[in-house]
Coordinates of C-alpha atoms (C1' of nucleotides) in Angstrom, one line a residue:
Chain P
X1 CA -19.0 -0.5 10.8
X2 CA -16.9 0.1 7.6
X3 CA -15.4 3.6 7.6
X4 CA -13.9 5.1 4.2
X5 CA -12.2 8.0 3.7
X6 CA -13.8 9.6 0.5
X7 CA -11.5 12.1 -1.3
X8 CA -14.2 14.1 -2.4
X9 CA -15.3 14.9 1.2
X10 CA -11.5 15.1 2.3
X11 CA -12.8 12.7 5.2
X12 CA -13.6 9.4 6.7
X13 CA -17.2 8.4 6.1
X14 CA -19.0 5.7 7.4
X15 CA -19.8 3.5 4.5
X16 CA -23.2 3.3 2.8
X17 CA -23.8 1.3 0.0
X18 CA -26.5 2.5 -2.5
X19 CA -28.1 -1.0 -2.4
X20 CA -28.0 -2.8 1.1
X21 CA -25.7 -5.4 0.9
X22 CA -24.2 -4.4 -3.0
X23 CA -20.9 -2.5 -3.9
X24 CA -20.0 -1.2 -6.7
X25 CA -16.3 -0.8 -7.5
X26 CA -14.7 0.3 -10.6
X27 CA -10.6 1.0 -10.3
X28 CA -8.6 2.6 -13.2
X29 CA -6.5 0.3 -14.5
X30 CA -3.7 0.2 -16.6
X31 CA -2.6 1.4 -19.9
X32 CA -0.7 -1.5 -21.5
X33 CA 1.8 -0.4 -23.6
X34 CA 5.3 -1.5 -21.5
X35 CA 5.4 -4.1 -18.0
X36 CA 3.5 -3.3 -14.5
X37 CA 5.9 -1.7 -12.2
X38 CA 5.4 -1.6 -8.5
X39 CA 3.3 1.5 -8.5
X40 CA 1.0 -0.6 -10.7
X41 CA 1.0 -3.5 -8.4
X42 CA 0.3 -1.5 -5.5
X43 CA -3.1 -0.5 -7.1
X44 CA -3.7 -3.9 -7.8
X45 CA -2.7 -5.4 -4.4
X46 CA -4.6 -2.4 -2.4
X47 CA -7.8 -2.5 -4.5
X48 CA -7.6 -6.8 -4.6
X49 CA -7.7 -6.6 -0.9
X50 CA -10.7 -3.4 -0.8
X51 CA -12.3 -6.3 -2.6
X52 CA -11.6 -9.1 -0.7
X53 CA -12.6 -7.5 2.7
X54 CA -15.9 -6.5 1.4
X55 CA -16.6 -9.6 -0.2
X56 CA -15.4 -11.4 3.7
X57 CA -17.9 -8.7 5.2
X58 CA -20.6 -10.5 3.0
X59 CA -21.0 -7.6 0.4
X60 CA -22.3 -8.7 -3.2
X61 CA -19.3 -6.9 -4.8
X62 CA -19.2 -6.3 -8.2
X63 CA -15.2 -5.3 -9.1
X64 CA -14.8 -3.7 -12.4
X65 CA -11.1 -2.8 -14.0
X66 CA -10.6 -1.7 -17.3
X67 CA -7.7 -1.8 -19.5
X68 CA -6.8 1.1 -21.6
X69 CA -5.8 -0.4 -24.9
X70 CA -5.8 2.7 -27.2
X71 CA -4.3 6.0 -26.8
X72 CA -1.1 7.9 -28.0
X73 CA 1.2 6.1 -26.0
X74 CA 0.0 2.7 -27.0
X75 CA 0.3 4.2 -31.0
X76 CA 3.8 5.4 -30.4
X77 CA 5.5 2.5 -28.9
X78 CA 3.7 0.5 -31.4
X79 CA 5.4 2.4 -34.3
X80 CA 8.3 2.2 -32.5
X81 CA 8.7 -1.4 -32.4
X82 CA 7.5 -1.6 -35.9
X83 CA 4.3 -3.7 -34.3
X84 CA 0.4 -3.6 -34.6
X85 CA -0.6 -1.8 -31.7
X86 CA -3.0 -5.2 -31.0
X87 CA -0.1 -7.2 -31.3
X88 CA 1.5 -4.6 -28.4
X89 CA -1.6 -4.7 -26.1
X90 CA -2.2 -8.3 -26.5
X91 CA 1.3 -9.4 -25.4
X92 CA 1.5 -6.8 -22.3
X93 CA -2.5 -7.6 -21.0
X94 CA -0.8 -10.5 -21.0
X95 CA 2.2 -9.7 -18.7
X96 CA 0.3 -7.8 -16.8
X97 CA -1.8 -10.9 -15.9
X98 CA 0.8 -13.0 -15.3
X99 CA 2.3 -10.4 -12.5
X100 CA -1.1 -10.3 -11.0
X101 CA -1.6 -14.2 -10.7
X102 CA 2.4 -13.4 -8.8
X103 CA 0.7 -11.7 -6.2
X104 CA -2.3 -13.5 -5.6
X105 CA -4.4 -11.1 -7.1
X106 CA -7.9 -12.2 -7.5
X107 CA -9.0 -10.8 -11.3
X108 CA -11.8 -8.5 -11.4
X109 CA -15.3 -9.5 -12.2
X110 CA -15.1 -7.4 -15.1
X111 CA -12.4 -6.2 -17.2
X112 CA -13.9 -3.8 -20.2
X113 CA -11.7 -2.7 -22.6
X114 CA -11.4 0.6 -24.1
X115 CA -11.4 -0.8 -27.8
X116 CA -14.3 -2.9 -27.1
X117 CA -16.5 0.1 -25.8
X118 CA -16.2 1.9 -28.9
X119 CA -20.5 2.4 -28.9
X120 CA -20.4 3.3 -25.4
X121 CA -18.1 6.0 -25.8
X122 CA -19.3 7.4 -28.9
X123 CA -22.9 7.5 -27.5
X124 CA -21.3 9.3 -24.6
X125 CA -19.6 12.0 -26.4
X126 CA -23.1 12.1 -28.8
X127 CA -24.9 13.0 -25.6
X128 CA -22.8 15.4 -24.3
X129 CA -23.0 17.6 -27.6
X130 CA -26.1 17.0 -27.9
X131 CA -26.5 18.6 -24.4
X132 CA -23.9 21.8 -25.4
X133 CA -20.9 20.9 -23.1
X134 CA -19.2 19.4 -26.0
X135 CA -18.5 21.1 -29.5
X136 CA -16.4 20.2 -31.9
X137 CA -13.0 22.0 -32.4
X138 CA -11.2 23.8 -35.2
X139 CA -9.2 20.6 -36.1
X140 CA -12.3 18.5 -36.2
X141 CA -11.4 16.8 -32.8
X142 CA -14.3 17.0 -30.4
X143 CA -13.6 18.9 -26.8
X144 CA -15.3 19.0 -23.8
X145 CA -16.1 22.4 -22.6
X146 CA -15.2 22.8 -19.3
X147 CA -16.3 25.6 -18.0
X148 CA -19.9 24.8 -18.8
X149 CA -19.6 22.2 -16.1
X150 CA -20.7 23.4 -12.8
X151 CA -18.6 21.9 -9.9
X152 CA -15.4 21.3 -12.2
X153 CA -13.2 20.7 -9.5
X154 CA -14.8 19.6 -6.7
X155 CA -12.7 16.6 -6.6
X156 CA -9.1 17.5 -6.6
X157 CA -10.0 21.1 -5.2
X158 CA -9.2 22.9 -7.7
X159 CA -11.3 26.0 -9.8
X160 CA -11.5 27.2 -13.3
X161 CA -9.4 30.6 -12.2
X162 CA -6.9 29.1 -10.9
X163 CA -6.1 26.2 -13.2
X164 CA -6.3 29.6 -16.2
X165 CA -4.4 31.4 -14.3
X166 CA -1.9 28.5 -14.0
X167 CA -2.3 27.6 -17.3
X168 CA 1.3 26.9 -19.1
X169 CA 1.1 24.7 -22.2
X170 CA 0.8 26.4 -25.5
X171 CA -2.5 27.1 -26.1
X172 CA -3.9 24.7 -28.7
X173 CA -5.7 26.6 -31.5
X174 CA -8.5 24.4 -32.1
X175 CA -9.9 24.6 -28.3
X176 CA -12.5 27.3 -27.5
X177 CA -11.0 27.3 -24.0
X178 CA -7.6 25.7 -23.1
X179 CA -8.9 23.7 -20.3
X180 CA -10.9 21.6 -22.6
X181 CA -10.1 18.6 -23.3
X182 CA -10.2 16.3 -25.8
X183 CA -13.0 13.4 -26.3
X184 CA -12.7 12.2 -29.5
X185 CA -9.3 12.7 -31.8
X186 CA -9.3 12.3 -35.1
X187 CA -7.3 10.0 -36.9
X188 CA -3.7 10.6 -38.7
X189 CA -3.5 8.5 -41.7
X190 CA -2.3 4.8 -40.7
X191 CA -3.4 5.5 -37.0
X192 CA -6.0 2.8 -35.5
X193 CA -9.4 4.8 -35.7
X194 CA -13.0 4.0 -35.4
X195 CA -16.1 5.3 -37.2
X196 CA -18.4 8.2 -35.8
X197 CA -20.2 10.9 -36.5
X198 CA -17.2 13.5 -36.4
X199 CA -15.2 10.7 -38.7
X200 CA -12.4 8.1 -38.5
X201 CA -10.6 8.3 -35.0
X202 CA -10.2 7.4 -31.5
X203 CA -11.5 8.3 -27.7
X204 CA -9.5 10.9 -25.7
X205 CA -7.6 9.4 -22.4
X206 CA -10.6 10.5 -19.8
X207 CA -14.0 9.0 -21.8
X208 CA -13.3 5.5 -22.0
X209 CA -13.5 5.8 -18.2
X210 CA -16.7 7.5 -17.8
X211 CA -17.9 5.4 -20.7
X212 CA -17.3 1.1 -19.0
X213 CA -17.7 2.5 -15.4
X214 CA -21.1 3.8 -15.9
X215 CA -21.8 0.8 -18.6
X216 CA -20.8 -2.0 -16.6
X217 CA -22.2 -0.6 -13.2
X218 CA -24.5 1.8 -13.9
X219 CA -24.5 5.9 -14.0
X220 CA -24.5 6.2 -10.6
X221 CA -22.2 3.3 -8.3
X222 CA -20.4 3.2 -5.0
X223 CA -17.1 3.7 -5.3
X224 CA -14.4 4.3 -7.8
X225 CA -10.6 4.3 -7.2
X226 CA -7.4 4.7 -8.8
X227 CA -3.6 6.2 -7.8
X228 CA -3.6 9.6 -6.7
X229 CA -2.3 11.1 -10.1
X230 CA -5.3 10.1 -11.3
X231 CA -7.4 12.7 -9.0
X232 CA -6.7 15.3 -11.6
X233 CA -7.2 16.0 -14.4
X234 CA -8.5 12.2 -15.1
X235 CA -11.2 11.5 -12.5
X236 CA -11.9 15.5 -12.3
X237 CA -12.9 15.0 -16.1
X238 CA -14.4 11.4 -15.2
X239 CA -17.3 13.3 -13.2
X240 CA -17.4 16.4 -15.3
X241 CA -18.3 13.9 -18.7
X242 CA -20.4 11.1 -16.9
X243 CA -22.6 13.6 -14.8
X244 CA -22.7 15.7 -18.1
X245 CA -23.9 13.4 -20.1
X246 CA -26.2 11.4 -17.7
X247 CA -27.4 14.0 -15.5
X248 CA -26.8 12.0 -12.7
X249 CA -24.5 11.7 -9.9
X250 CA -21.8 9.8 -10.7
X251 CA -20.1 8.7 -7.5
X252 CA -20.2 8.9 -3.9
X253 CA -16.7 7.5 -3.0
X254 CA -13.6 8.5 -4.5
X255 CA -10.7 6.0 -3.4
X256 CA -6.6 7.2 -4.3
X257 CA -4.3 5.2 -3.0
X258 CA 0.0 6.6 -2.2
X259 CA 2.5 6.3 -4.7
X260 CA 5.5 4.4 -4.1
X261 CA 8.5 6.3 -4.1
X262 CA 12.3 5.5 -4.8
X263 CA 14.5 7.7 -2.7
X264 CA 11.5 10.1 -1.7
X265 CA 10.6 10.4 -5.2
X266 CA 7.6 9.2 -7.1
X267 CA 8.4 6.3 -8.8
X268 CA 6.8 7.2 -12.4
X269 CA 7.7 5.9 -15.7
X270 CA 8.4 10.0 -16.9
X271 CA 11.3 10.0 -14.1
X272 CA 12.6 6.4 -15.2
X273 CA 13.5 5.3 -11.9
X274 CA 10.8 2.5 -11.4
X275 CA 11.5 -1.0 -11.3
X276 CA 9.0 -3.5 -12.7
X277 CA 7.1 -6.1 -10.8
X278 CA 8.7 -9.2 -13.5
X279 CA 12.4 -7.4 -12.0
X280 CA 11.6 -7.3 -8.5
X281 CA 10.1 -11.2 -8.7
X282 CA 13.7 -11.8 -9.8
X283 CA 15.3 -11.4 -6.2
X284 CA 12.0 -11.3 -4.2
X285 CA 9.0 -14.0 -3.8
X286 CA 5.8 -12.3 -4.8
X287 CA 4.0 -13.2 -1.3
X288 CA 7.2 -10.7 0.1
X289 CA 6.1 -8.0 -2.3
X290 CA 2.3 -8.3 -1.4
X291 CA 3.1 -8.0 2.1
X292 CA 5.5 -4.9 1.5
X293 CA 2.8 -3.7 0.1
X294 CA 0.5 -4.1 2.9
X295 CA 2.8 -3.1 5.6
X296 CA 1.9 0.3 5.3
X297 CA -1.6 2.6 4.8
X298 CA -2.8 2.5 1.2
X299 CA -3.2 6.7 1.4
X300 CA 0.0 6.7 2.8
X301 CA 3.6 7.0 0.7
X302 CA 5.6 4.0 0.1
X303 CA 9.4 3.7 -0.1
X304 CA 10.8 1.6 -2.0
X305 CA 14.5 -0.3 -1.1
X306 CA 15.9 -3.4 -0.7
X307 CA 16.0 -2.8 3.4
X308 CA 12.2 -3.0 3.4
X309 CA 11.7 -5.3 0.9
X310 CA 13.7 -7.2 3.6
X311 CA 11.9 -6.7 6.5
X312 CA 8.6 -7.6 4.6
X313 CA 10.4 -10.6 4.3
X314 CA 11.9 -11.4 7.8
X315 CA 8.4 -10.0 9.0
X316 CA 6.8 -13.0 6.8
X317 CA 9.5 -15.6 8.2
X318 CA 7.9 -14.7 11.7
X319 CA 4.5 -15.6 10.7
X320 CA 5.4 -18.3 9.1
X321 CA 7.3 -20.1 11.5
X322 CA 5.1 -19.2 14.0
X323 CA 2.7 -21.9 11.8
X324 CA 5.0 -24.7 11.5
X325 CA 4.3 -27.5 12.6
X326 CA 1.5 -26.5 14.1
X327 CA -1.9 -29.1 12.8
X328 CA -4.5 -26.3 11.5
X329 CA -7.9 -27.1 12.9
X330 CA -10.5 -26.0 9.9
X331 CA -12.8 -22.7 10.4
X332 CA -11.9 -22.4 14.2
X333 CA -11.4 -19.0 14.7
X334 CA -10.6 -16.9 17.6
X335 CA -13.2 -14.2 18.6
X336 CA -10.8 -11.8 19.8
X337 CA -8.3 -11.5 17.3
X338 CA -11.0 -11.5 14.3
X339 CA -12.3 -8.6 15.7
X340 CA -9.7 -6.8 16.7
X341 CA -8.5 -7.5 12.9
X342 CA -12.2 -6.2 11.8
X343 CA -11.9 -3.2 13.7
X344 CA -8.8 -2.2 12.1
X345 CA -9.9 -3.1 8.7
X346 CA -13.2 -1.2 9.0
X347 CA -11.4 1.8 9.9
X348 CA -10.4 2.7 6.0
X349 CA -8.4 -0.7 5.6
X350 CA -5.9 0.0 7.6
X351 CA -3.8 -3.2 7.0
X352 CA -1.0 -2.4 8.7
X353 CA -3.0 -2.4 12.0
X354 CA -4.7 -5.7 10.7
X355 CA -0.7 -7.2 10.0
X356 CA 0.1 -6.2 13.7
X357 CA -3.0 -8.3 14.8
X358 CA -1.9 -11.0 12.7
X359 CA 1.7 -10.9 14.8
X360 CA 0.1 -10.7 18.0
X361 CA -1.8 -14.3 16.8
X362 CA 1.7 -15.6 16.0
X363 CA 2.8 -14.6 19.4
X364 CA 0.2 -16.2 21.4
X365 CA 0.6 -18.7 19.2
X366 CA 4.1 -19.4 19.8
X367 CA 3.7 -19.8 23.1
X368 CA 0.8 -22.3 23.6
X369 CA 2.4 -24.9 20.7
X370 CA 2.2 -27.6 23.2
X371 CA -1.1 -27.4 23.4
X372 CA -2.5 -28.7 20.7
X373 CA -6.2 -27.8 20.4
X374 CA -5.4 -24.2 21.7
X375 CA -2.7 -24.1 18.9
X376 CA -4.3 -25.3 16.0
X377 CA -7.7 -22.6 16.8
X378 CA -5.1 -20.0 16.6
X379 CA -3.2 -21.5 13.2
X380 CA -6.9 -21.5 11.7
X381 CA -7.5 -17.9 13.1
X382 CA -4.4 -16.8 11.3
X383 CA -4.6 -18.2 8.2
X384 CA -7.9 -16.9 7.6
X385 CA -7.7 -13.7 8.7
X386 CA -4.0 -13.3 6.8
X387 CA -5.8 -14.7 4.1
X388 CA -8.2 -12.0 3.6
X389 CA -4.8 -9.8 2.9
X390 CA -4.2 -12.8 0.4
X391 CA -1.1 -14.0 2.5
X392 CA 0.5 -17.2 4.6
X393 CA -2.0 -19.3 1.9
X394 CA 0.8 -21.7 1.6
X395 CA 2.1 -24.5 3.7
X396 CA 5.0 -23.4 6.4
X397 CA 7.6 -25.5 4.7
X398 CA 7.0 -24.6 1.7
X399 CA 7.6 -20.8 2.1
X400 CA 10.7 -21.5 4.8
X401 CA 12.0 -24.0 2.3
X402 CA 10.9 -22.3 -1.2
X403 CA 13.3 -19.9 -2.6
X404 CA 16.4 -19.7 -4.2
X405 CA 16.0 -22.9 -6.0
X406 CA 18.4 -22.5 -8.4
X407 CA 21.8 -21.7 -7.2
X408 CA 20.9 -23.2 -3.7
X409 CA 21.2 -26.9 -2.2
X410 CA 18.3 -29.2 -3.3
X411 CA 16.2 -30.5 -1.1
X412 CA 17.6 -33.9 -1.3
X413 CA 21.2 -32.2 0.0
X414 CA 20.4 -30.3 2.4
X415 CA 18.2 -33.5 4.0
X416 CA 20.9 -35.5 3.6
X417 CA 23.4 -33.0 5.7
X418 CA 20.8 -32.2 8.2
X419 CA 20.8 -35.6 9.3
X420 CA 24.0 -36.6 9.2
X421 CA 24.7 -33.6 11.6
X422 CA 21.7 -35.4 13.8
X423 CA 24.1 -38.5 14.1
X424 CA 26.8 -36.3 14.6
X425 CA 25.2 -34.8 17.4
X426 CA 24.2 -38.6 18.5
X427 CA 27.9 -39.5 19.1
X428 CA 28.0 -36.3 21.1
X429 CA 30.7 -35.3 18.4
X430 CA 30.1 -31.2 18.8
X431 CA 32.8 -30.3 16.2
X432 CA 31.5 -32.1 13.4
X433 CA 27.8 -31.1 13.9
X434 CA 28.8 -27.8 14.0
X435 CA 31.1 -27.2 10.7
X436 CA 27.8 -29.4 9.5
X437 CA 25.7 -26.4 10.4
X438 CA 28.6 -23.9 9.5
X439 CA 28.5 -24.8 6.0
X440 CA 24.9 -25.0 5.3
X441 CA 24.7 -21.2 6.7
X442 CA 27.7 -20.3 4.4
X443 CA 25.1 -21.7 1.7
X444 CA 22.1 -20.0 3.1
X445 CA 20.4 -22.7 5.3
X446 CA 19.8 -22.2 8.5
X447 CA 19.8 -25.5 10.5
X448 CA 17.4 -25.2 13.6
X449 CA 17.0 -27.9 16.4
X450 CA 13.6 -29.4 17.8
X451 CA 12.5 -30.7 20.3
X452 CA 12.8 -34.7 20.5
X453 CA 16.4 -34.6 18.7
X454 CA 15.1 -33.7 15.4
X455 CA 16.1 -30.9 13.2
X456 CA 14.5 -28.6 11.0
X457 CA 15.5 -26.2 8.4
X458 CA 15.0 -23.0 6.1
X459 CA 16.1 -20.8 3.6
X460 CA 17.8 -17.8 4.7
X461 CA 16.9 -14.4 3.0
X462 CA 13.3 -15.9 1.8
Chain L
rG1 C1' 3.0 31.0 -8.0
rG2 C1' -2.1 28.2 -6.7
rC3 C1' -4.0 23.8 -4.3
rU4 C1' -3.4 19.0 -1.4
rG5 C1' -1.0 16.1 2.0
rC6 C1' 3.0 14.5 5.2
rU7 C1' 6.9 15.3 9.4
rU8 C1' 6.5 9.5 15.3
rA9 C1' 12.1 6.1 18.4
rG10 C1' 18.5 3.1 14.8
rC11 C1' 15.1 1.6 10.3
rA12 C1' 10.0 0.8 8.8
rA13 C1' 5.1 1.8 10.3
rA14 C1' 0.2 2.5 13.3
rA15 C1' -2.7 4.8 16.9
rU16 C1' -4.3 8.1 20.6
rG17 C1' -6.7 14.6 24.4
rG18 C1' -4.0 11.4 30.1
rU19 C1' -2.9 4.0 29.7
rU20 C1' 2.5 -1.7 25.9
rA21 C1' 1.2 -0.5 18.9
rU22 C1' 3.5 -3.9 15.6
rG23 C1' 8.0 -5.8 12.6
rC24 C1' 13.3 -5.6 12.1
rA25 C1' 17.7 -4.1 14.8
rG26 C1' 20.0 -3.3 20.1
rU27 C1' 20.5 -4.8 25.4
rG28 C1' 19.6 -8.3 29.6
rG29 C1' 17.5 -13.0 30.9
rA30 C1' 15.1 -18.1 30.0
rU31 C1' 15.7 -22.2 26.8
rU32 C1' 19.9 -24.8 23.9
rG33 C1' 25.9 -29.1 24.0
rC34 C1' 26.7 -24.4 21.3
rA35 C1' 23.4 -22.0 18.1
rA36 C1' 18.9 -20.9 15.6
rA37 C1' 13.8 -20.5 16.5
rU38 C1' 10.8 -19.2 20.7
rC39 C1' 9.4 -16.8 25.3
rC40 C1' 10.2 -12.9 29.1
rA41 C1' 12.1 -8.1 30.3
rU42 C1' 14.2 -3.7 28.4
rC43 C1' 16.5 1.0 25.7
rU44 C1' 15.8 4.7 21.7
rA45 C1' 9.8 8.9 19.9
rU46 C1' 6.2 12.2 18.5
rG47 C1' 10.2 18.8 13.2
rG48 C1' 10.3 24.1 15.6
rC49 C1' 7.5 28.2 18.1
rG50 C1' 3.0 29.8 20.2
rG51 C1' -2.4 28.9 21.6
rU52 C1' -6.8 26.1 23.5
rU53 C1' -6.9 22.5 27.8
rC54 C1' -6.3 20.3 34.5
rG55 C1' -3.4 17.7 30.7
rA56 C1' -1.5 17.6 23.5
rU57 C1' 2.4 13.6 19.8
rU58 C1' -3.0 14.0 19.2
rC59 C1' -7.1 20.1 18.4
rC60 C1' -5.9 25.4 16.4
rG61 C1' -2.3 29.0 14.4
rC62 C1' 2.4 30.3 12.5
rC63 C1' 7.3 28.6 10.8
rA64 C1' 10.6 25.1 8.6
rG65 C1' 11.5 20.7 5.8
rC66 C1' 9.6 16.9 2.5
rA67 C1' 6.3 14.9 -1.2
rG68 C1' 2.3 15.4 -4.8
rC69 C1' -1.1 17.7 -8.3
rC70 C1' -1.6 22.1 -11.5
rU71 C1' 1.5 18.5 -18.3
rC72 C1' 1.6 12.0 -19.8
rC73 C1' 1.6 9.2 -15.2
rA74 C1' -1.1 4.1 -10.6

RNA sequence: GGCUGCUUAGCAAAAUGGUUAUGCAGUGGAUUGCAAAUCCAUCUAUGGCGGUUCGAUUCCGCCAGCAGCCUCCA
């Protein structure tokens, strides 16, 4: 039984879809306007493997994602590098596909855009005027008027005399209330804009949300997710415009998953100190990254550092190995160890439970190698379950062996050493077979002995 | 200031009202020509003070520290 912890509850709840045997999901996605950093790819890798678990539970999952390809950022850094703002989008959509193919994350089944829900988000915005929790302001922009919602707040915990009483941005003249917010801004000269009743201009940050979740899965839908900044004031203004303007409940499961951190610190693109996922590729493979990721709770913080990018990737070397050489046989799995790894991902995904299941695999299955049938039910067991995190899907060789192909040995080298430490060792001559070894660890390979006077090898460092 | 949440061994990270998490590192052993890998064993733990309880790391309260939101942010 699939357990969830629902931020609007502030609990774990036993999941319910709203149609037996359908989700729902819709995830906030990115605005493009610079590279994915690693906060971005842990929303991507956490809500890729939300989806895959459902989909292995046998859910009919429908996975939407938008991207946010108009707002103020998007304008600015477009004027800044002299550039269309399409131009701009296009090229980092792009980028920000490429890092997701890196880490084996599965694309959504939908993937609105903002720019091309322009009728949407104008009908929305229509209704809710038309309903008196919109108006428009002095400036012509139109505003939502928050404190004709009931409930505002129910998500992040918040109320209306608090945040006023809080309140500590200059008051904008053309709002009726300074916690309203803007749904429709009208357009400077030169500025992208789109046509609508109020004239030329564009959506505020929170409506395209309410506007291609609600479009693409209907007013009311399982569950919709996102990083924890989002809680408020996005997804608070999310459920105060959708419910607004459909009069319906909008969702019954809020998802937020940690931030990662740099030295206990959110890593955010205000504070500058994030590193992007194309930068991190450069000295880690991406399967390492995804299983950093993974290692710990997806509500919980993550820190970022070289050490534990490390360990993810000694942690994967142990898996790995664990497989080699060992003949898979096809959709066997082991009872036990599936549910054992069920359990743990039913109870609110916890993957880092499911990981130490997978490790528990690798030791049994270290230890019954020489029995081939027993071995090879195990190997399937592993890769299948691991492969429901989207991990250990390649060959054991190829991961040991991949890696730092450029500066490294080839293949061809390293072969060619490897064996002539194996006739080395043939003519008993230890010395020689050791500065073999010696110098292919000086150059990052690690030479390891098998059974039958063979040799096998691997990459250090992954 | 208001509101959340967190505090577990050398590091990372789970779980639990009384029983081995797990990975890396350490120690001892097996294995090995020696290593590596692997296996076995083993050492480090639950921020502080109270309370509830037969028993609390786990529940409750207070304190301290940390992080986050309240402004763009995944």
């Amino acid at each position: 039984m699939l357990k969830i912890y629902n931020t609007l509850t502030r609990s774990k709840e036993t999941f319910k879809p709203r149609v037996e045997g359908k989700v729902g999901l819709y995830v906030c996605g990115m605005t493009v306007y610079d590279y994915c950093h690693i906060g971005h790819a842990r929303v991507m890798v956490v809500f890729d493997t939300v989806a895959r678990y459902f989909r292995y539970s046998g859910y009919d999952l429908t996975y939407v994602r938008n991207i946010t390809d108009i707002d103020d950022k998007i304008i600015k850094r477009a004027n800044e590098n002299g550039e269309g703002f399409l131009a701009l989008t296009e090229r980092f959509i792009d980028a920000m596909h490429e890092d997701e193919r890196a880490l084996s994350v599965l694309p959504p089944d939908i993937e609105p855009k903002a720019t091309q829900s322009m009728a949407d988000i104008i009908k929305m915005i229509e209704a809710l005027i038309k309903k008196g929790l919109a108006y428009v302001g002095g400036n012509g922009d139109v505003f939502y008027s928050v404190a004709k919602f009931e409930n505002y707040g129910k998500l992040s915990g918040k109320n209306i005399a608090d945040l006023q009483a809080g309140e500590r941005v200059d008051i904008d003249k053309a709002k009726k209330d300074p916690l309203d917010f803007v749904l429709w801004k009208m357009a400077k000269p030169g500025e992208p804009s789109w046509d609508s009743a109020w004239g030329k201009g564009r959506p505020g940050w929170h409506i395209e949300c309410s506007a291609m979740s609600t479009c693409c899965l209907g007013n009311h839908f399982d569950i919709h997710g996102g990083g924890m900044d989002l809680q408020f004031p996005h997804h608070e203004n999310e459920i105060a415009q959708s419910e607004g303007a459909t009069g319906e409940k909008f969702v019954n499961l809020w998802m937020h998953n940690g931030f990662v951190r740099v030295d206990e610190e959110k890593m955010s693109k205000s504070l500058g100190n994030f590193f992007t996922v194309r930068e991190v590729l450069k000295n880690y493979r991406p399967e390492i990254i995804r299983f950093f990721v993974l290692s710990s709770h997806y509500r919980s913080p993550l820190n970022y550092s070289d050490e534990q990018l490390e360990d993810a990737g000694a942690a994967l070397t142990r898996l790995y190995t664990a497989l080699r050489g060992v003949e898979v046989i096809e959709n066997a799995c082991d009872p036990e160890y599936k549910m054992r790894f069920e359990q743990a991902m039913d109870d609110d995904f916890n993957t880092a439970v499911a990981m130490a299941v997978l490790f528990d695999l690798a030791r049994e299955l270290n230890k019954v190698k020489s029995d081939a049938s027993r071995a090879g039910v195990l190997a399937s067991t592993l890769k299948t379950l691991a492969g429901v995190l989207g991990i250990l899907q390649n060959e054991a060789d190829d991961f040991l062996k991949g890696g730092e192909a450029e500066n490294g040995l080839s293949e061809e080298d390293i072969n060619q050493q490897v064996q002539a430490r194996i006739e080395a060792k043939n003519n008993k001559d230890w010395a020689k077979a050791d500065e073999i070894r010696d110098q292919l660890k000086a150059q990052g390979v690690i030479v390891e002995d098998i059974a039958g006077g063979k040799s096998s090898w691997r990459r250090e460092n992954v």
